[in-house]
Amino acid sequence: MTDDVKSAFAAYLHSENLKMTPQRELILDIFLSNSNHISSEELYNIVNTKDNSIGQATVYRMMKLLSDSAIARECEFGDGRLYYELNFGKGHHDHLVCVKCGRKIEVYDEIIEKQQDLLAKKHGFKLISHRLDFFGICGDCAMSEKTTRPQEEVNSNSGAVETVYETLPLSKLESGGRAVVMEFILDGKHGLSGAISNRKLLTSHRSRIQELGIRAGKMVEMLNNKGRGPVMFKVDDSRIALGRGLAMKIIVRKEG
Amino acid sequence: MTDDVKSAFAAYLHSENLKMTPQRELILDIFLSNSNHISSEELYNIVNTKDNSIGQATVYRMMKLLSDSAIARECEFGDGRLYYELNFGKGHHDHLVCVKCGRKIEVYDEIIEKQQDLLAKKHGFKLISHRLDFFGICGDCAMSEKTTRPQEEVNSNSGAVETVYETLPLSKLESGGRAVVMEFILDGKHGLSGAISNRKLLTSHRSRIQELGIRAGKMVEMLNNKGRGPVMFKVDDSRIALGRGLAMKIIVRKEG
DNA sequence: TTCTTTGCAAATGATTTGCACATGA
DNA sequence: TCATGTGCAAATCATTTGCAAAGAA
């Protein structure tokens, strides 16, 4: 497989009168040997450990070549970087993006694809392409959350009580509900409402949220959530009102 | 409706100990009176015509406020800008984005939504949100293409012959097929393979493609497209080989 | 009065580019 | 040979931020 890709790339270079160089070869090798969905910068960091004479620009340029040749495909997940996945010999698929560990799972669903075509047709729309990304928490991360169960709740003195947790945006925590803050979702320059990344915390809002004492691990108690307008909740001993838009960007874990 | 939004925003400001200012009021008015899916910069340009003392930063800051309060929602369509749509009183929806005119059509499909939940569950994935964007050509643009039919083909000397056009990426034009170049799809910094925008031409590749003489309106004839590897086609009198990845980014119109 | 806002200009940060030199075919 | 590739540093570009002056409650 790796060899197929390499000869396909060589053929591409040849057809475009471009040249194979040791830099290009090393970058391709590293791209192929690494887990998919890597950004140019991450790739550069790895390349750099093998050969620190290679510049960032070379890596960026190479990724464009791989994309032009359709050996790689560019994807973006709302955090302002471009990621590259292997495209050679693969068909269309959608992504499940874990906001906790950043893992990207490739999925495909025939029913969704068909229904998308119908939907486009219904609107007189001539489809060229589409993208579907899911943001949430993967099975592994959901599992490990159980392990790092917060101390406040470890009160079982006997018997085997399995507690099931539910992960949701703070904006969906109902009045009276208690939950633990897990994660903030990306915002700022490359934000994407509803969509999420674990790469950076909010930029413009980080300070605002953190000033309020809302930090990962904190317990929150929802005082008032009418499903509309700002939500009112308690952290430590203070009451906080927060716009629904911001509250949607705070992921909490609730006992279910 | 407009009044509802405005009082909701006033309530939000109050709940957050923020203040109403003439700047904020003007920006909100203009946002509400304009078509949805506007970027901060576009909005600033309009605001600027009404009051040129208002700075860009104020507009950017206001859009964050509208997003924090959930009155607006941020969306991005792969061109590196953030767009804002009215969110107040609206539910989840997906977007059909026309690569020709840039129009964004909001759509919703119950079957797709249900299937998405099933798909996530099947992969043990706890869904927080998702986004689904379609890129293609809207009915109106498809219609107006017929009107601006290229001269080369206007040879009907009698009778009413209706010609139906089909729009597709060059990479999908079969060997022997002829088509007219319509559009290049976005790339560069904020590119998105498969996904598309009409805002900018390719940056890094524009020169390469244009040097080759490929321009909107040009007739191309596919010489060899095996469905894999580079495609070979003719423009004017020269033969050109192009990587499949790049060829996917050239939208052509074929007689069908 | 006392925070909050604002406009301006400078800073960000991922990515691209100009340039002079180096190198593959 | 000689067009193409490379590293470096400077340039982009949408967006954010620091700051001193101005304004709302």
Coordinates of C-alpha atoms (C1' of nucleotides) in Angstrom, one line a residue:
Chain A
M1 CA 0.0 0.0 0.0
T2 CA 2.7 2.4 1.0
D3 CA 4.6 1.5 -2.1
D4 CA 1.5 2.0 -4.3
V5 CA 1.1 5.5 -2.9
K6 CA 4.7 6.3 -3.4
S7 CA 4.7 5.2 -7.0
A8 CA 1.5 7.1 -7.6
F9 CA 3.1 10.2 -6.2
A10 CA 6.2 9.6 -8.4
A11 CA 3.9 9.3 -11.4
Y12 CA 2.2 12.4 -10.5
L13 CA 5.4 14.3 -10.1
H14 CA 6.5 13.0 -13.5
S15 CA 3.3 14.0 -15.2
E16 CA 3.7 17.5 -13.9
N17 CA 7.4 17.8 -14.6
L18 CA 8.1 18.1 -10.9
K19 CA 11.0 16.4 -9.2
M20 CA 11.4 13.9 -6.4
T21 CA 13.7 15.2 -3.7
P22 CA 14.8 13.7 -0.4
Q23 CA 12.7 16.3 1.4
R24 CA 9.5 15.2 -0.4
E25 CA 10.3 11.6 0.2
L26 CA 10.9 12.0 3.9
I27 CA 7.7 14.0 4.3
L28 CA 5.6 11.5 2.4
D29 CA 7.1 8.6 4.4
I30 CA 6.2 10.3 7.7
F31 CA 2.8 11.3 6.5
L32 CA 2.1 7.7 5.5
S33 CA 3.4 6.2 8.7
N34 CA 1.4 8.5 10.9
S35 CA -2.1 8.4 12.0
N36 CA -4.4 10.1 9.6
H37 CA -5.7 13.7 10.0
I38 CA -2.5 15.4 10.7
S39 CA -1.9 19.1 10.2
S40 CA 1.1 20.5 8.3
E41 CA 2.5 21.9 11.5
E42 CA 2.3 18.6 13.4
L43 CA 3.8 16.9 10.5
Y44 CA 6.6 19.5 10.4
N45 CA 7.3 18.9 14.0
I46 CA 7.8 15.2 13.3
V47 CA 9.8 15.8 10.2
N48 CA 11.9 18.2 12.2
T49 CA 13.0 15.5 14.6
K50 CA 14.3 13.4 11.7
D51 CA 15.9 16.2 9.7
N52 CA 16.0 19.6 11.2
S53 CA 17.3 21.2 8.0
I54 CA 13.8 20.9 6.4
G55 CA 11.8 24.1 6.6
Q56 CA 8.2 24.5 7.4
A57 CA 7.5 26.0 4.0
T58 CA 8.6 22.8 2.4
V59 CA 6.2 20.8 4.5
Y60 CA 3.4 23.1 3.7
R61 CA 4.2 23.0 0.0
M62 CA 4.4 19.2 0.0
M63 CA 1.0 18.9 1.6
K64 CA -0.4 21.0 -1.2
L65 CA 1.2 18.7 -3.7
L66 CA -0.3 15.7 -2.0
S67 CA -3.6 17.3 -2.1
D68 CA -3.3 18.4 -5.7
S69 CA -2.4 14.9 -6.7
A70 CA -5.4 13.6 -4.7
I71 CA -3.1 11.4 -2.7
A72 CA -4.1 13.3 0.4
R73 CA -7.3 15.3 1.1
E74 CA -7.6 18.5 3.1
C75 CA -10.1 18.6 5.9
E76 CA -10.9 21.2 8.5
F77 CA -12.6 20.7 11.8
G78 CA -13.3 24.2 12.9
D79 CA -10.0 25.0 14.7
G80 CA -8.4 27.0 12.0
R81 CA -5.9 24.5 10.8
L82 CA -6.0 22.3 7.8
Y83 CA -5.7 18.6 8.4
Y84 CA -4.6 16.0 5.8
E85 CA -5.9 12.5 5.5
L86 CA -4.9 9.8 3.2
N87 CA -7.2 9.9 0.2
F88 CA -5.5 7.3 -2.1
G89 CA -7.8 4.4 -2.7
K90 CA -10.4 5.7 -0.3
G91 CA -14.0 6.8 -0.9
H92 CA -16.1 9.6 0.5
H93 CA -16.7 9.4 4.3
D94 CA -17.8 11.7 7.1
H95 CA -16.1 12.3 10.4
L96 CA -16.8 11.8 14.1
V97 CA -14.5 14.2 15.9
C98 CA -13.9 13.6 19.6
V99 CA -13.8 16.9 21.4
K100 CA -12.0 15.2 24.3
C101 CA -9.1 13.4 22.6
G102 CA -9.2 14.9 19.1
R103 CA -9.6 11.5 17.5
K104 CA -11.3 11.5 14.1
I105 CA -13.3 8.5 13.2
E106 CA -14.2 7.9 9.6
V107 CA -17.7 6.8 9.0
Y108 CA -20.0 6.2 6.1
D109 CA -23.8 5.7 6.0
E110 CA -25.6 4.8 2.8
I111 CA -28.9 6.0 4.1
I112 CA -27.6 9.5 4.9
E113 CA -25.8 9.7 1.6
K114 CA -29.0 8.9 -0.3
Q115 CA -31.1 11.2 1.7
Q116 CA -28.7 14.0 1.1
D117 CA -29.1 13.6 -2.7
L118 CA -32.8 13.6 -2.3
L119 CA -32.7 16.7 -0.1
A120 CA -30.5 18.6 -2.6
K121 CA -32.8 17.6 -5.5
K122 CA -35.8 18.7 -3.6
H123 CA -34.3 22.2 -3.4
G124 CA -33.3 22.2 -7.1
F125 CA -29.7 22.2 -6.0
K126 CA -27.0 20.6 -8.1
L127 CA -24.7 18.9 -5.6
I128 CA -20.9 19.0 -6.1
S129 CA -19.9 17.9 -2.7
H130 CA -20.8 18.0 0.9
R131 CA -19.2 17.5 4.3
L132 CA -20.7 16.1 7.4
D133 CA -18.8 16.3 10.7
F134 CA -20.0 15.1 14.1
F135 CA -18.6 16.5 17.3
G136 CA -18.9 14.6 20.5
I137 CA -17.2 12.2 22.8
C138 CA -15.8 8.9 21.7
G139 CA -16.4 5.7 23.4
D140 CA -12.9 5.5 24.9
C141 CA -13.1 8.9 26.4
A142 CA -16.5 8.3 27.8
M143 CA -15.1 5.2 29.4
S144 CA -12.1 6.9 30.9
E145 CA -14.4 9.5 32.4
K146 CA -15.9 6.9 34.6
T147 CA -12.4 6.2 35.9
T148 CA -11.7 9.8 36.8
R149 CA -14.8 10.0 38.7
P150 CA -14.9 13.2 40.8
Q151 CA -14.1 12.7 44.5
E152 CA -17.2 14.5 45.7
E153 CA -19.2 11.7 44.3
V154 CA -17.2 8.7 45.5
N155 CA -19.3 7.9 48.5
S156 CA -20.3 4.4 47.8
N157 CA -19.4 2.6 51.0
S158 CA -20.6 -0.8 49.9
G159 CA -22.0 -2.7 47.0
A160 CA -21.1 -2.3 43.3
V161 CA -22.9 0.8 42.1
E162 CA -22.3 1.7 38.5
T163 CA -22.8 5.3 37.8
V164 CA -23.6 6.3 34.3
Y165 CA -22.5 9.7 33.2
E166 CA -24.0 11.9 30.6
T167 CA -22.1 14.5 28.7
L168 CA -23.9 17.6 27.5
P169 CA -23.5 21.4 27.0
L170 CA -24.2 23.4 30.0
S171 CA -27.0 25.1 28.1
K172 CA -28.9 21.8 28.2
L173 CA -28.5 21.1 31.9
E174 CA -32.0 21.3 33.4
S175 CA -32.8 23.5 36.4
G176 CA -31.8 21.7 39.6
G177 CA -29.3 19.5 37.8
R178 CA -25.7 19.2 39.0
A179 CA -22.7 18.5 36.8
V180 CA -19.0 18.7 36.5
V181 CA -17.3 21.0 34.0
M182 CA -15.3 19.0 31.5
E183 CA -14.3 21.0 28.6
F184 CA -14.7 24.3 26.8
I185 CA -15.3 24.3 23.1
L186 CA -13.3 26.2 20.6
D187 CA -14.2 29.6 19.7
G188 CA -12.6 32.8 18.6
K189 CA -11.3 33.3 15.2
H190 CA -12.0 29.9 13.9
G191 CA -14.9 29.1 16.0
L192 CA -17.9 27.3 14.7
S193 CA -21.1 27.3 16.7
G194 CA -22.1 23.9 17.6
A195 CA -18.9 22.6 16.2
I196 CA -16.1 21.9 18.5
S197 CA -12.4 21.3 18.9
N198 CA -10.1 20.5 21.7
R199 CA -7.1 22.3 20.4
K200 CA -7.5 25.6 22.0
L201 CA -9.6 27.1 24.6
L202 CA -11.8 30.0 23.7
T203 CA -9.6 33.0 23.1
S204 CA -11.8 36.0 23.5
H205 CA -14.0 34.3 26.0
R206 CA -11.6 32.2 27.9
S207 CA -10.7 35.0 30.3
R208 CA -14.4 35.8 30.8
I209 CA -15.3 32.3 31.6
Q210 CA -12.3 31.6 33.7
E211 CA -12.7 34.8 35.6
L212 CA -16.0 33.6 36.7
G213 CA -14.3 30.6 38.3
I214 CA -15.6 28.1 35.8
R215 CA -12.8 25.6 35.2
A216 CA -12.6 22.0 34.3
G217 CA -13.4 19.8 37.3
K218 CA -15.7 22.4 39.0
M219 CA -19.1 21.3 40.1
V220 CA -21.9 23.4 38.7
E221 CA -25.6 23.5 39.8
M222 CA -28.1 24.8 37.4
L223 CA -30.4 27.2 39.2
N224 CA -32.5 28.3 36.3
N225 CA -32.6 27.2 32.7
K226 CA -35.8 28.0 30.9
G227 CA -34.6 26.7 27.6
R228 CA -34.3 30.3 26.4
G229 CA -32.3 33.3 27.3
P230 CA -29.5 33.3 29.8
V231 CA -28.9 30.4 32.1
M232 CA -28.3 30.9 35.8
F233 CA -26.2 28.5 37.8
K234 CA -24.0 28.2 40.8
V235 CA -20.2 27.5 40.9
D236 CA -18.5 27.4 44.3
D237 CA -20.6 29.8 46.2
S238 CA -21.4 32.3 43.6
R239 CA -24.4 32.6 41.2
I240 CA -23.5 33.2 37.6
A241 CA -25.7 34.2 34.7
L242 CA -24.4 33.3 31.3
G243 CA -25.7 33.8 27.8
R244 CA -27.0 30.7 26.2
G245 CA -24.5 31.0 23.4
L246 CA -21.6 30.8 25.8
A247 CA -23.3 28.2 27.9
M248 CA -23.5 26.0 24.8
K249 CA -19.7 26.1 24.7
I250 CA -19.2 24.6 28.1
I251 CA -19.4 20.9 28.2
V252 CA -20.4 19.3 31.5
R253 CA -20.8 15.8 32.7
K254 CA -23.9 14.9 34.6
E255 CA -24.8 11.8 36.6
G256 CA -27.6 10.1 34.6
Chain B
M1 CA -39.7 39.8 15.5
T2 CA -37.1 42.5 15.3
D3 CA -38.4 44.0 18.5
D4 CA -38.3 40.6 20.2
V5 CA -34.7 40.2 19.2
K6 CA -33.8 43.6 20.4
S7 CA -35.4 43.2 23.8
A8 CA -33.8 39.8 24.1
F9 CA -30.5 41.4 23.5
A10 CA -31.2 44.2 25.9
A11 CA -32.1 41.5 28.5
Y12 CA -28.9 39.7 27.8
L13 CA -26.8 42.8 28.2
H14 CA -28.5 43.5 31.5
S15 CA -28.0 40.0 32.8
E16 CA -24.3 40.3 32.1
N17 CA -23.9 43.9 33.4
L18 CA -23.1 45.1 29.9
K19 CA -24.3 48.3 28.4
M20 CA -26.4 49.3 25.4
T21 CA -24.6 51.8 23.2
P22 CA -25.5 53.5 20.0
Q23 CA -22.9 51.5 18.2
R24 CA -24.3 48.2 19.4
E25 CA -27.8 49.3 18.5
L26 CA -26.8 50.3 15.0
I27 CA -24.9 47.1 14.4
L28 CA -27.8 45.0 15.6
D29 CA -30.2 46.9 13.4
I30 CA -28.1 46.4 10.3
F31 CA -27.5 42.7 11.1
L32 CA -31.3 42.2 11.5
S33 CA -32.2 44.0 8.3
N34 CA -29.7 42.2 6.2
S35 CA -29.8 38.8 4.6
N36 CA -28.5 36.1 6.8
H37 CA -25.0 34.7 6.8
I38 CA -23.1 37.8 6.8
S39 CA -19.4 38.1 7.8
S40 CA -18.2 40.7 10.3
E41 CA -16.3 42.4 7.6
E42 CA -19.3 42.7 5.2
L43 CA -21.4 43.9 8.1
Y44 CA -18.7 46.4 9.0
N45 CA -18.7 47.7 5.4
I46 CA -22.5 48.4 5.7
V47 CA -22.2 49.9 9.1
N48 CA -19.5 52.1 7.8
T49 CA -21.7 53.7 5.3
K50 CA -24.1 54.7 8.0
D51 CA -21.6 55.8 10.6
N52 CA -17.9 55.8 9.6
S53 CA -16.8 56.6 13.1
I54 CA -17.5 53.0 14.2
G55 CA -14.4 50.8 14.1
Q56 CA -14.0 47.3 12.8
A57 CA -13.1 46.0 16.2
T58 CA -16.5 47.1 17.6
V59 CA -18.3 45.2 14.9
Y60 CA -16.2 42.1 15.6
R61 CA -16.8 42.4 19.3
M62 CA -20.5 42.9 18.8
M63 CA -20.8 39.8 16.7
K64 CA -19.2 37.8 19.5
L65 CA -21.8 39.3 21.9
L66 CA -24.6 38.2 19.6
S67 CA -23.1 34.8 19.4
D68 CA -22.6 34.6 23.2
S69 CA -26.2 35.5 23.7
A70 CA -27.3 32.9 21.2
I71 CA -29.1 35.6 19.2
A72 CA -26.7 34.9 16.3
R73 CA -24.8 31.8 15.4
E74 CA -21.4 31.5 13.9
C75 CA -21.0 29.4 10.8
E76 CA -18.1 28.8 8.5
F77 CA -18.2 27.6 4.9
G78 CA -14.6 26.9 4.2
D79 CA -13.4 30.2 3.1
G80 CA -11.7 31.3 6.3
R81 CA -14.3 33.8 7.4
L82 CA -16.9 33.4 10.1
Y83 CA -20.4 34.1 9.0
Y84 CA -23.3 35.0 11.3
E85 CA -26.8 33.9 10.9
L86 CA -29.8 34.8 13.0
N87 CA -30.3 32.1 15.6
F88 CA -33.1 33.7 17.8
G89 CA -36.1 31.5 17.6
K90 CA -34.7 29.1 15.1
G91 CA -33.8 25.4 15.3
H92 CA -31.0 23.4 14.0
H93 CA -30.6 23.2 10.2
D94 CA -28.0 22.4 7.6
H95 CA -26.9 24.6 4.7
L96 CA -26.9 24.4 0.9
V97 CA -24.1 26.7 -0.2
C98 CA -24.2 27.8 -3.8
V99 CA -20.6 28.0 -5.2
K100 CA -21.8 30.3 -7.9
C101 CA -23.6 33.1 -6.1
G102 CA -22.7 32.3 -2.5
R103 CA -26.3 32.0 -1.4
K104 CA -26.9 29.9 1.7
I105 CA -30.1 28.0 1.8
E106 CA -31.2 26.6 5.2
V107 CA -32.6 23.1 5.1
Y108 CA -33.7 20.4 7.5
D109 CA -34.4 16.8 7.0
E110 CA -35.8 14.6 9.7
I111 CA -34.5 11.3 8.2
I112 CA -31.0 12.6 8.0
E113 CA -31.1 13.8 11.6
K114 CA -32.4 10.5 12.9
Q115 CA -29.9 8.5 10.9
Q116 CA -27.1 10.7 12.2
D117 CA -28.1 9.8 15.8
L118 CA -28.1 6.1 14.9
L119 CA -24.8 6.4 13.2
A120 CA -23.2 8.1 16.3
K121 CA -24.7 5.5 18.6
K122 CA -23.4 2.7 16.4
H123 CA -19.9 4.0 17.0
G124 CA -20.3 4.5 20.7
F125 CA -20.1 8.2 20.1
K126 CA -21.8 10.6 22.4
L127 CA -23.0 13.4 20.1
I128 CA -22.8 17.0 21.1
S129 CA -23.4 18.6 17.8
H130 CA -22.8 18.2 14.1
R131 CA -22.7 20.3 10.9
L132 CA -23.7 19.3 7.5
D133 CA -23.0 21.6 4.5
F134 CA -23.7 21.0 0.9
F135 CA -21.8 22.7 -1.8
G136 CA -23.2 22.9 -5.3
I137 CA -25.2 25.2 -7.7
C138 CA -28.5 26.6 -6.8
G139 CA -31.6 26.4 -9.0
D140 CA -31.3 30.1 -10.0
C141 CA -27.7 29.9 -11.0
A142 CA -28.3 26.7 -13.0
M143 CA -31.1 28.6 -14.7
S144 CA -29.1 31.6 -15.5
E145 CA -26.3 29.4 -16.9
K146 CA -28.7 28.5 -19.7
T147 CA -29.0 32.2 -20.6
T148 CA -25.3 32.9 -20.8
R149 CA -24.9 30.0 -23.1
P150 CA -21.4 30.1 -24.8
Q151 CA -21.3 31.5 -28.3
E152 CA -19.5 28.5 -29.7
E153 CA -22.6 26.5 -29.1
V154 CA -25.2 28.9 -30.3
N155 CA -25.7 27.4 -33.7
S156 CA -29.3 26.6 -33.6
N157 CA -30.6 27.9 -36.9
S158 CA -34.2 26.7 -36.5
G159 CA -36.6 24.9 -34.2
A160 CA -36.7 25.2 -30.4
V161 CA -33.9 23.0 -29.0
E162 CA -33.6 23.1 -25.3
T163 CA -30.1 22.2 -24.2
V164 CA -29.7 20.8 -20.7
Y165 CA -26.4 21.5 -18.9
E166 CA -24.7 19.4 -16.3
T167 CA -22.3 20.9 -13.8
L168 CA -19.5 18.8 -12.5
P169 CA -15.9 18.8 -11.4
L170 CA -13.4 18.4 -14.2
S171 CA -12.2 15.3 -12.6
K172 CA -15.5 13.7 -13.4
L173 CA -15.6 14.6 -17.1
E174 CA -15.3 11.3 -19.0
S175 CA -12.8 10.7 -21.8
G176 CA -14.0 12.4 -25.0
G177 CA -16.4 14.7 -23.1
R178 CA -16.4 18.4 -23.8
A179 CA -17.3 21.1 -21.3
V180 CA -16.9 24.8 -20.5
V181 CA -14.9 26.0 -17.5
M182 CA -17.1 27.8 -15.0
E183 CA -15.5 28.2 -11.7
F184 CA -12.5 27.3 -9.6
I185 CA -13.1 26.2 -6.1
L186 CA -11.6 27.7 -3.1
D187 CA -8.3 26.5 -1.9
G188 CA -5.3 27.8 -0.1
K189 CA -5.1 28.6 3.5
H190 CA -8.7 27.9 4.2
G191 CA -9.4 25.3 1.6
L192 CA -11.5 22.3 2.1
S193 CA -11.2 19.4 -0.2
G194 CA -14.6 18.7 -1.6
A195 CA -16.0 21.7 0.0
I196 CA -16.2 24.8 -1.9
S197 CA -16.6 28.5 -1.9
N198 CA -16.9 31.2 -4.5
R199 CA -15.2 33.9 -2.5
K200 CA -11.6 33.6 -3.7
L201 CA -9.9 31.8 -6.3
L202 CA -7.2 29.4 -5.4
T203 CA -4.2 31.2 -4.1
S204 CA -1.3 28.9 -4.4
H205 CA -2.7 27.2 -7.4
R206 CA -4.4 30.0 -9.2
S207 CA -1.3 31.0 -11.0
R208 CA -0.5 27.4 -11.9
I209 CA -4.0 26.8 -13.3
Q210 CA -4.2 30.1 -15.1
E211 CA -0.7 29.8 -16.6
L212 CA -2.0 26.7 -18.2
G213 CA -4.6 28.8 -20.0
I214 CA -7.5 27.4 -18.0
R215 CA -10.0 30.2 -17.5
A216 CA -13.7 30.6 -17.0
G217 CA -15.4 30.3 -20.3
K218 CA -12.7 28.2 -21.9
M219 CA -13.8 25.0 -23.6
V220 CA -12.0 21.8 -22.5
E221 CA -12.0 18.4 -24.0
M222 CA -11.1 15.4 -21.9
L223 CA -8.6 13.2 -23.6
N224 CA -8.0 10.7 -20.9
N225 CA -9.7 10.2 -17.6
K226 CA -9.3 6.7 -16.2
G227 CA -11.0 7.7 -12.9
R228 CA -7.6 7.5 -11.2
G229 CA -4.4 9.3 -11.4
P230 CA -3.9 12.5 -13.4
V231 CA -6.4 13.6 -16.0
M232 CA -5.3 14.6 -19.5
F233 CA -7.3 17.2 -21.4
K234 CA -7.1 19.8 -24.1
V235 CA -7.6 23.6 -23.8
D236 CA -7.2 25.7 -26.9
D237 CA -4.6 23.7 -28.8
S238 CA -2.5 22.4 -25.9
R239 CA -2.7 19.2 -24.0
I240 CA -2.6 19.5 -20.3
A241 CA -2.1 16.9 -17.6
L242 CA -3.4 17.8 -14.2
G243 CA -3.5 16.0 -10.9
R244 CA -6.9 14.6 -9.9
G245 CA -6.9 16.7 -6.7
L246 CA -6.5 19.9 -8.7
A247 CA -9.0 18.7 -11.4
M248 CA -11.6 18.3 -8.7
K249 CA -11.3 22.0 -8.0
I250 CA -12.2 23.1 -11.5
I251 CA -16.0 23.1 -12.1
V252 CA -17.1 22.7 -15.6
R253 CA -20.4 22.7 -17.4
K254 CA -21.1 19.9 -19.9
E255 CA -24.0 19.5 -22.3
G256 CA -26.0 16.6 -21.1
Chain C
dT1 C1' -18.3 58.0 39.9
dT2 C1' -17.0 53.7 38.1
dC3 C1' -17.0 50.2 35.2
dT4 C1' -17.7 49.2 30.4
dT5 C1' -16.9 50.7 25.5
dT6 C1' -14.6 52.4 21.8
dG7 C1' -11.3 53.5 18.0
dC8 C1' -6.8 52.9 16.8
dA9 C1' -2.9 50.5 15.9
dA10 C1' -0.2 46.8 16.9
dA11 C1' -0.3 41.7 17.7
dT12 C1' -1.8 36.9 16.4
dG13 C1' -1.1 32.7 14.1
dA14 C1' -1.6 29.5 10.3
dT15 C1' -0.2 29.7 5.9
dT16 C1' 1.9 31.7 1.7
dT17 C1' 5.5 34.0 -0.9
dG18 C1' 9.8 36.5 -2.6
dC19 C1' 14.4 35.6 -3.2
dA20 C1' 19.0 33.9 -3.7
dC21 C1' 21.1 29.8 -3.6
dA22 C1' 21.1 24.7 -4.2
dT23 C1' 19.9 20.5 -6.9
dG24 C1' 17.5 16.7 -9.6
dA25 C1' 16.8 14.8 -14.4
Chain D
dT1 C1' 22.2 22.8 -18.3
dC2 C1' 18.4 24.9 -16.3
dA3 C1' 13.9 24.6 -14.7
dT4 C1' 12.4 23.3 -10.2
dG5 C1' 13.1 23.0 -5.2
dT6 C1' 14.6 24.8 -0.7
dG7 C1' 15.3 27.6 3.6
dC8 C1' 14.6 31.8 5.4
dA9 C1' 12.4 35.7 6.5
dA10 C1' 8.9 38.8 5.4
dA11 C1' 4.1 39.2 3.9
dT12 C1' -1.0 37.8 4.2
dC13 C1' -5.3 38.3 6.2
dA14 C1' -9.2 37.6 9.2
dT15 C1' -9.5 38.4 13.7
dT16 C1' -8.1 39.7 18.5
dT17 C1' -6.1 42.8 21.9
dG18 C1' -3.6 46.6 24.6
dC19 C1' -4.4 51.1 25.7
dA20 C1' -5.9 55.7 26.6
dA21 C1' -9.8 58.4 26.0
dA22 C1' -15.0 58.6 26.0
dG23 C1' -19.5 57.1 27.6
dA24 C1' -23.4 54.7 30.0
dA25 C1' -25.8 53.8 34.5

